[in-house]
């Protein structure tokens, strides 16, 4: 299998974290591994992981802060 275009997100090095104080069963968790950022659903720890480059992550965070994803 060839290397992913974004690089190798090493799950064995991932230290998953969630928003401070979030104790729900289904939270968004992120892990920073090298130059990549992974995101997963805590309810499915062995499920899919979305992988972002730093530039993609920065754009996502900026969009969230600007309200781009609000469902109003």
PDB file of N, CA and C in Angstrom:
ATOM      1  N   UNK A   1       0.857  -1.187   0.000  1.00  0.00           N
ATOM      2  CA  UNK A   1       0.000   0.000   0.000  1.00  0.00           C
ATOM      3  C   UNK A   1       0.895   1.240   0.000  1.00  0.00           C
ATOM      4  N   UNK A   2       0.605   2.226  -0.843  1.00  0.00           N
ATOM      5  CA  UNK A   2       1.408   3.443  -0.939  1.00  0.00           C
ATOM      6  C   UNK A   2       1.124   4.405   0.191  1.00  0.00           C
ATOM      7  N   UNK A   3       2.015   5.360   0.345  1.00  0.00           N
ATOM      8  CA  UNK A   3       1.852   6.355   1.406  1.00  0.00           C
ATOM      9  C   UNK A   3       0.721   7.312   1.043  1.00  0.00           C
ATOM     10  N   UNK A   4      -0.040   7.693   2.036  1.00  0.00           N
ATOM     11  CA  UNK A   4      -1.127   8.648   1.845  1.00  0.00           C
ATOM     12  C   UNK A   4      -0.522   9.985   1.420  1.00  0.00           C
ATOM     13  N   UNK A   5      -1.185  10.725   0.521  1.00  0.00           N
ATOM     14  CA  UNK A   5      -0.642  12.020   0.059  1.00  0.00           C
ATOM     15  C   UNK A   5      -0.352  13.013   1.184  1.00  0.00           C
ATOM     16  N   UNK A   6      -1.072  12.912   2.287  1.00  0.00           N
ATOM     17  CA  UNK A   6      -0.843  13.831   3.403  1.00  0.00           C
ATOM     18  C   UNK A   6       0.271  13.334   4.321  1.00  0.00           C
ATOM     19  N   UNK A   7       0.757  12.145   4.092  1.00  0.00           N
ATOM     20  CA  UNK A   7       1.781  11.583   4.958  1.00  0.00           C
ATOM     21  C   UNK A   7       1.211  10.443   5.780  1.00  0.00           C
ATOM     22  N   UNK A   8       1.949  10.030   6.778  1.00  0.00           N
ATOM     23  CA  UNK A   8       1.567   8.888   7.592  1.00  0.00           C
ATOM     24  C   UNK A   8       1.103   9.370   8.961  1.00  0.00           C
ATOM     25  N   UNK A   9      -0.189   9.240   9.240  1.00  0.00           N
ATOM     26  CA  UNK A   9      -0.722   9.578  10.557  1.00  0.00           C
ATOM     27  C   UNK A   9      -0.565   8.333  11.428  1.00  0.00           C
ATOM     28  N   UNK A  10       0.396   8.344  12.313  1.00  0.00           N
ATOM     29  CA  UNK A  10       0.734   7.194  13.138  1.00  0.00           C
ATOM     30  C   UNK A  10      -0.205   7.115  14.338  1.00  0.00           C
ATOM     31  N   UNK A  11      -1.225   6.253  14.226  1.00  0.00           N
ATOM     32  CA  UNK A  11      -2.211   6.117  15.309  1.00  0.00           C
ATOM     33  C   UNK A  11      -1.571   5.700  16.625  1.00  0.00           C
ATOM     34  N   UNK A  12      -0.461   4.979  16.571  1.00  0.00           N
ATOM     35  CA  UNK A  12       0.175   4.531  17.809  1.00  0.00           C
ATOM     36  C   UNK A  12       0.777   5.698  18.595  1.00  0.00           C
ATOM     37  N   UNK A  13       1.003   6.825  17.941  1.00  0.00           N
ATOM     38  CA  UNK A  13       1.554   8.009  18.617  1.00  0.00           C
ATOM     39  C   UNK A  13       0.474   9.020  18.986  1.00  0.00           C
ATOM     40  N   UNK A  14      -0.768   8.749  18.611  1.00  0.00           N
ATOM     41  CA  UNK A  14      -1.862   9.700  18.845  1.00  0.00           C
ATOM     42  C   UNK A  14      -2.235   9.749  20.322  1.00  0.00           C
ATOM     43  N   UNK A  15      -2.277  10.962  20.852  1.00  0.00           N
ATOM     44  CA  UNK A  15      -2.781  11.207  22.206  1.00  0.00           C
ATOM     45  C   UNK A  15      -4.064  12.004  22.015  1.00  0.00           C
ATOM     46  N   UNK A  16      -5.182  11.318  22.135  1.00  0.00           N
ATOM     47  CA  UNK A  16      -6.475  11.925  21.834  1.00  0.00           C
ATOM     48  C   UNK A  16      -6.914  12.839  22.964  1.00  0.00           C
ATOM     49  N   UNK A  17      -7.443  14.000  22.577  1.00  0.00           N
ATOM     50  CA  UNK A  17      -7.933  14.970  23.552  1.00  0.00           C
ATOM     51  C   UNK A  17      -9.255  15.554  23.062  1.00  0.00           C
ATOM     52  N   UNK A  18     -10.023  16.031  24.008  1.00  0.00           N
ATOM     53  CA  UNK A  18     -11.324  16.631  23.696  1.00  0.00           C
ATOM     54  C   UNK A  18     -11.443  17.947  24.438  1.00  0.00           C
ATOM     55  N   UNK A  19     -12.501  18.660  24.173  1.00  0.00           N
ATOM     56  CA  UNK A  19     -12.717  19.945  24.838  1.00  0.00           C
ATOM     57  C   UNK A  19     -12.703  19.739  26.351  1.00  0.00           C
ATOM     58  N   UNK A  20     -12.070  20.671  27.034  1.00  0.00           N
ATOM     59  CA  UNK A  20     -11.964  20.597  28.485  1.00  0.00           C
ATOM     60  C   UNK A  20     -13.356  20.502  29.108  1.00  0.00           C
ATOM     61  N   UNK A  21     -13.523  19.539  29.994  1.00  0.00           N
ATOM     62  CA  UNK A  21     -14.785  19.371  30.693  1.00  0.00           C
ATOM     63  C   UNK A  21     -15.802  18.510  29.961  1.00  0.00           C
ATOM     64  N   UNK A  22     -15.525  18.106  28.726  1.00  0.00           N
ATOM     65  CA  UNK A  22     -16.469  17.281  27.965  1.00  0.00           C
ATOM     66  C   UNK A  22     -16.357  15.838  28.427  1.00  0.00           C
ATOM     67  N   UNK A  23     -17.403  15.337  29.047  1.00  0.00           N
ATOM     68  CA  UNK A  23     -17.409  13.953  29.538  1.00  0.00           C
ATOM     69  C   UNK A  23     -18.459  13.117  28.808  1.00  0.00           C
ATOM     70  N   UNK A  24     -18.966  13.626  27.691  1.00  0.00           N
ATOM     71  CA  UNK A  24     -20.016  12.902  26.968  1.00  0.00           C
ATOM     72  C   UNK A  24     -19.461  11.615  26.359  1.00  0.00           C
ATOM     73  N   UNK A  25     -20.370  10.708  26.022  1.00  0.00           N
ATOM     74  CA  UNK A  25     -19.979   9.436  25.418  1.00  0.00           C
ATOM     75  C   UNK A  25     -19.588   9.577  23.956  1.00  0.00           C
ATOM     76  N   UNK A  26     -20.008  10.657  23.335  1.00  0.00           N
ATOM     77  CA  UNK A  26     -19.755  10.842  21.906  1.00  0.00           C
ATOM     78  C   UNK A  26     -19.215  12.250  21.669  1.00  0.00           C
ATOM     79  N   UNK A  27     -17.928  12.411  21.903  1.00  0.00           N
ATOM     80  CA  UNK A  27     -17.290  13.717  21.748  1.00  0.00           C
ATOM     81  C   UNK A  27     -16.347  13.698  20.549  1.00  0.00           C
ATOM     82  N   UNK A  28     -16.085  14.854  20.014  1.00  0.00           N
ATOM     83  CA  UNK A  28     -15.047  14.988  19.001  1.00  0.00           C
ATOM     84  C   UNK A  28     -13.705  15.005  19.718  1.00  0.00           C
ATOM     85  N   UNK A  29     -12.783  14.174  19.250  1.00  0.00           N
ATOM     86  CA  UNK A  29     -11.439  14.135  19.824  1.00  0.00           C
ATOM     87  C   UNK A  29     -10.432  14.456  18.729  1.00  0.00           C
ATOM     88  N   UNK A  30      -9.352  15.135  19.101  1.00  0.00           N
ATOM     89  CA  UNK A  30      -8.289  15.451  18.147  1.00  0.00           C
ATOM     90  C   UNK A  30      -6.956  14.977  18.712  1.00  0.00           C
ATOM     91  N   UNK A  31      -6.034  14.700  17.796  1.00  0.00           N
ATOM     92  CA  UNK A  31      -4.671  14.318  18.167  1.00  0.00           C
ATOM     93  C   UNK A  31      -3.718  14.966  17.177  1.00  0.00           C
ATOM     94  N   UNK A  32      -2.625  15.493  17.691  1.00  0.00           N
ATOM     95  CA  UNK A  32      -1.596  16.134  16.878  1.00  0.00           C
ATOM     96  C   UNK A  32      -0.405  15.185  16.819  1.00  0.00           C
ATOM     97  N   UNK A  33      -0.106  14.694  15.603  1.00  0.00           N
ATOM     98  CA  UNK A  33       0.988  13.739  15.405  1.00  0.00           C
ATOM     99  C   UNK A  33       1.879  14.290  14.300  1.00  0.00           C
ATOM    100  N   UNK A  34       3.045  14.757  14.684  1.00  0.00           N
ATOM    101  CA  UNK A  34       3.938  15.356  13.698  1.00  0.00           C
ATOM    102  C   UNK A  34       3.283  16.569  13.067  1.00  0.00           C
ATOM    103  N   UNK A  35       3.242  16.606  11.747  1.00  0.00           N
ATOM    104  CA  UNK A  35       2.644  17.723  11.017  1.00  0.00           C
ATOM    105  C   UNK A  35       1.172  17.505  10.699  1.00  0.00           C
ATOM    106  N   UNK A  36       0.581  16.437  11.209  1.00  0.00           N
ATOM    107  CA  UNK A  36      -0.804  16.112  10.884  1.00  0.00           C
ATOM    108  C   UNK A  36      -1.683  16.171  12.120  1.00  0.00           C
ATOM    109  N   UNK A  37      -2.974  16.406  11.868  1.00  0.00           N
ATOM    110  CA  UNK A  37      -3.968  16.460  12.937  1.00  0.00           C
ATOM    111  C   UNK A  37      -5.048  15.444  12.610  1.00  0.00           C
ATOM    112  N   UNK A  38      -5.378  14.590  13.554  1.00  0.00           N
ATOM    113  CA  UNK A  38      -6.450  13.616  13.369  1.00  0.00           C
ATOM    114  C   UNK A  38      -7.663  14.011  14.184  1.00  0.00           C
ATOM    115  N   UNK A  39      -8.835  13.650  13.678  1.00  0.00           N
ATOM    116  CA  UNK A  39     -10.083  13.916  14.383  1.00  0.00           C
ATOM    117  C   UNK A  39     -10.935  12.654  14.321  1.00  0.00           C
ATOM    118  N   UNK A  40     -11.533  12.294  15.454  1.00  0.00           N
ATOM    119  CA  UNK A  40     -12.385  11.102  15.504  1.00  0.00           C
ATOM    120  C   UNK A  40     -13.551  11.314  16.459  1.00  0.00           C
ATOM    121  N   UNK A  41     -14.490  10.377  16.429  1.00  0.00           N
ATOM    122  CA  UNK A  41     -15.623  10.349  17.343  1.00  0.00           C
ATOM    123  C   UNK A  41     -15.238   9.431  18.501  1.00  0.00           C
ATOM    124  N   UNK A  42     -15.282   9.929  19.726  1.00  0.00           N
ATOM    125  CA  UNK A  42     -14.871   9.127  20.886  1.00  0.00           C
ATOM    126  C   UNK A  42     -15.737   7.883  21.075  1.00  0.00           C
ATOM    127  N   UNK A  43     -16.961   7.900  20.557  1.00  0.00           N
ATOM    128  CA  UNK A  43     -17.838   6.740  20.680  1.00  0.00           C
ATOM    129  C   UNK A  43     -17.374   5.593  19.788  1.00  0.00           C
ATOM    130  N   UNK A  44     -16.524   5.885  18.807  1.00  0.00           N
ATOM    131  CA  UNK A  44     -16.002   4.873  17.894  1.00  0.00           C
ATOM    132  C   UNK A  44     -14.476   4.986  17.822  1.00  0.00           C
ATOM    133  N   UNK A  45     -13.772   4.656  18.910  1.00  0.00           N
ATOM    134  CA  UNK A  45     -12.325   4.855  18.936  1.00  0.00           C
ATOM    135  C   UNK A  45     -11.562   4.064  17.873  1.00  0.00           C
ATOM    136  N   UNK A  46     -12.142   2.991  17.378  1.00  0.00           N
ATOM    137  CA  UNK A  46     -11.504   2.213  16.305  1.00  0.00           C
ATOM    138  C   UNK A  46     -12.094   2.547  14.940  1.00  0.00           C
ATOM    139  N   UNK A  47     -12.950   3.561  14.897  1.00  0.00           N
ATOM    140  CA  UNK A  47     -13.601   3.972  13.660  1.00  0.00           C
ATOM    141  C   UNK A  47     -12.696   4.860  12.818  1.00  0.00           C
ATOM    142  N   UNK A  48     -13.277   5.503  11.823  1.00  0.00           N
ATOM    143  CA  UNK A  48     -12.487   6.334  10.916  1.00  0.00           C
ATOM    144  C   UNK A  48     -11.890   7.558  11.603  1.00  0.00           C
ATOM    145  N   UNK A  49     -10.755   7.986  11.080  1.00  0.00           N
ATOM    146  CA  UNK A  49     -10.066   9.183  11.557  1.00  0.00           C
ATOM    147  C   UNK A  49      -9.928  10.139  10.379  1.00  0.00           C
ATOM    148  N   UNK A  50     -10.423  11.349  10.536  1.00  0.00           N
ATOM    149  CA  UNK A  50     -10.202  12.381   9.525  1.00  0.00           C
ATOM    150  C   UNK A  50      -8.813  12.947   9.761  1.00  0.00           C
ATOM    151  N   UNK A  51      -8.031  13.112   8.704  1.00  0.00           N
ATOM    152  CA  UNK A  51      -6.659  13.603   8.834  1.00  0.00           C
ATOM    153  C   UNK A  51      -6.529  14.928   8.106  1.00  0.00           C
ATOM    154  N   UNK A  52      -5.986  15.923   8.788  1.00  0.00           N
ATOM    155  CA  UNK A  52      -5.818  17.267   8.249  1.00  0.00           C
ATOM    156  C   UNK A  52      -4.339  17.650   8.246  1.00  0.00           C
ATOM    157  N   UNK A  53      -3.935  18.423   7.249  1.00  0.00           N
ATOM    158  CA  UNK A  53      -2.637  19.082   7.307  1.00  0.00           C
ATOM    159  C   UNK A  53      -2.795  20.298   8.212  1.00  0.00           C
ATOM    160  N   UNK A  54      -1.700  20.916   8.597  1.00  0.00           N
ATOM    161  CA  UNK A  54      -1.782  22.108   9.448  1.00  0.00           C
ATOM    162  C   UNK A  54      -2.565  23.217   8.757  1.00  0.00           C
ATOM    163  N   UNK A  55      -2.336  23.424   7.445  1.00  0.00           N
ATOM    164  CA  UNK A  55      -3.057  24.470   6.709  1.00  0.00           C
ATOM    165  C   UNK A  55      -4.556  24.179   6.668  1.00  0.00           C
ATOM    166  N   UNK A  56      -4.935  22.920   6.455  1.00  0.00           N
ATOM    167  CA  UNK A  56      -6.353  22.556   6.452  1.00  0.00           C
ATOM    168  C   UNK A  56      -6.968  22.767   7.824  1.00  0.00           C
ATOM    169  N   UNK A  57      -6.253  22.376   8.872  1.00  0.00           N
ATOM    170  CA  UNK A  57      -6.743  22.552  10.247  1.00  0.00           C
ATOM    171  C   UNK A  57      -6.942  24.023  10.561  1.00  0.00           C
ATOM    172  N   UNK A  58      -5.952  24.850  10.196  1.00  0.00           N
ATOM    173  CA  UNK A  58      -6.054  26.285  10.444  1.00  0.00           C
ATOM    174  C   UNK A  58      -7.269  26.875   9.732  1.00  0.00           C
ATOM    175  N   UNK A  59      -7.525  26.444   8.491  1.00  0.00           N
ATOM    176  CA  UNK A  59      -8.687  26.935   7.741  1.00  0.00           C
ATOM    177  C   UNK A  59      -9.989  26.476   8.401  1.00  0.00           C
ATOM    178  N   UNK A  60     -10.026  25.231   8.861  1.00  0.00           N
ATOM    179  CA  UNK A  60     -11.208  24.706   9.540  1.00  0.00           C
ATOM    180  C   UNK A  60     -11.494  25.490  10.821  1.00  0.00           C
ATOM    181  N   UNK A  61     -10.470  25.690  11.651  1.00  0.00           N
ATOM    182  CA  UNK A  61     -10.646  26.420  12.911  1.00  0.00           C
ATOM    183  C   UNK A  61     -11.086  27.862  12.644  1.00  0.00           C
ATOM    184  N   UNK A  62     -10.463  28.516  11.664  1.00  0.00           N
ATOM    185  CA  UNK A  62     -10.843  29.895  11.327  1.00  0.00           C
ATOM    186  C   UNK A  62     -12.291  29.948  10.861  1.00  0.00           C
ATOM    187  N   UNK A  63     -12.705  28.986  10.057  1.00  0.00           N
ATOM    188  CA  UNK A  63     -14.089  28.945   9.590  1.00  0.00           C
ATOM    189  C   UNK A  63     -15.068  28.737  10.737  1.00  0.00           C
ATOM    190  N   UNK A  64     -14.715  27.859  11.668  1.00  0.00           N
ATOM    191  CA  UNK A  64     -15.580  27.634  12.831  1.00  0.00           C
ATOM    192  C   UNK A  64     -15.688  28.898  13.675  1.00  0.00           C
ATOM    193  N   UNK A  65     -14.579  29.581  13.862  1.00  0.00           N
ATOM    194  CA  UNK A  65     -14.596  30.812  14.649  1.00  0.00           C
ATOM    195  C   UNK A  65     -15.394  31.910  13.957  1.00  0.00           C
ATOM    196  N   UNK A  66     -15.426  31.904  12.623  1.00  0.00           N
ATOM    197  CA  UNK A  66     -16.169  32.920  11.858  1.00  0.00           C
ATOM    198  C   UNK A  66     -17.629  32.551  11.671  1.00  0.00           C
ATOM    199  N   UNK A  67     -18.061  31.378  12.163  1.00  0.00           N
ATOM    200  CA  UNK A  67     -19.453  30.978  12.051  1.00  0.00           C
ATOM    201  C   UNK A  67     -19.828  30.327  10.734  1.00  0.00           C
ATOM    202  N   UNK A  68     -18.847  29.910   9.935  1.00  0.00           N
ATOM    203  CA  UNK A  68     -19.139  29.308   8.631  1.00  0.00           C
ATOM    204  C   UNK A  68     -19.988  28.042   8.742  1.00  0.00           C
ATOM    205  N   UNK A  69     -19.926  27.367   9.861  1.00  0.00           N
ATOM    206  CA  UNK A  69     -20.614  26.086   9.991  1.00  0.00           C
ATOM    207  C   UNK A  69     -21.864  26.167  10.854  1.00  0.00           C
ATOM    208  N   UNK A  70     -22.260  27.384  11.232  1.00  0.00           N
ATOM    209  CA  UNK A  70     -23.469  27.560  12.029  1.00  0.00           C
ATOM    210  C   UNK A  70     -24.686  27.111  11.216  1.00  0.00           C
ATOM    211  N   UNK A  71     -25.639  26.492  11.875  1.00  0.00           N
ATOM    212  CA  UNK A  71     -26.823  25.958  11.205  1.00  0.00           C
ATOM    213  C   UNK A  71     -28.036  26.861  11.344  1.00  0.00           C
ATOM    214  N   UNK A  72     -27.829  28.137  11.445  1.00  0.00           N
ATOM    215  CA  UNK A  72     -28.961  29.080  11.604  1.00  0.00           C
ATOM    216  C   UNK A  72     -29.826  29.103  10.387  1.00  0.00           C
TER     217      UNK A  72
END
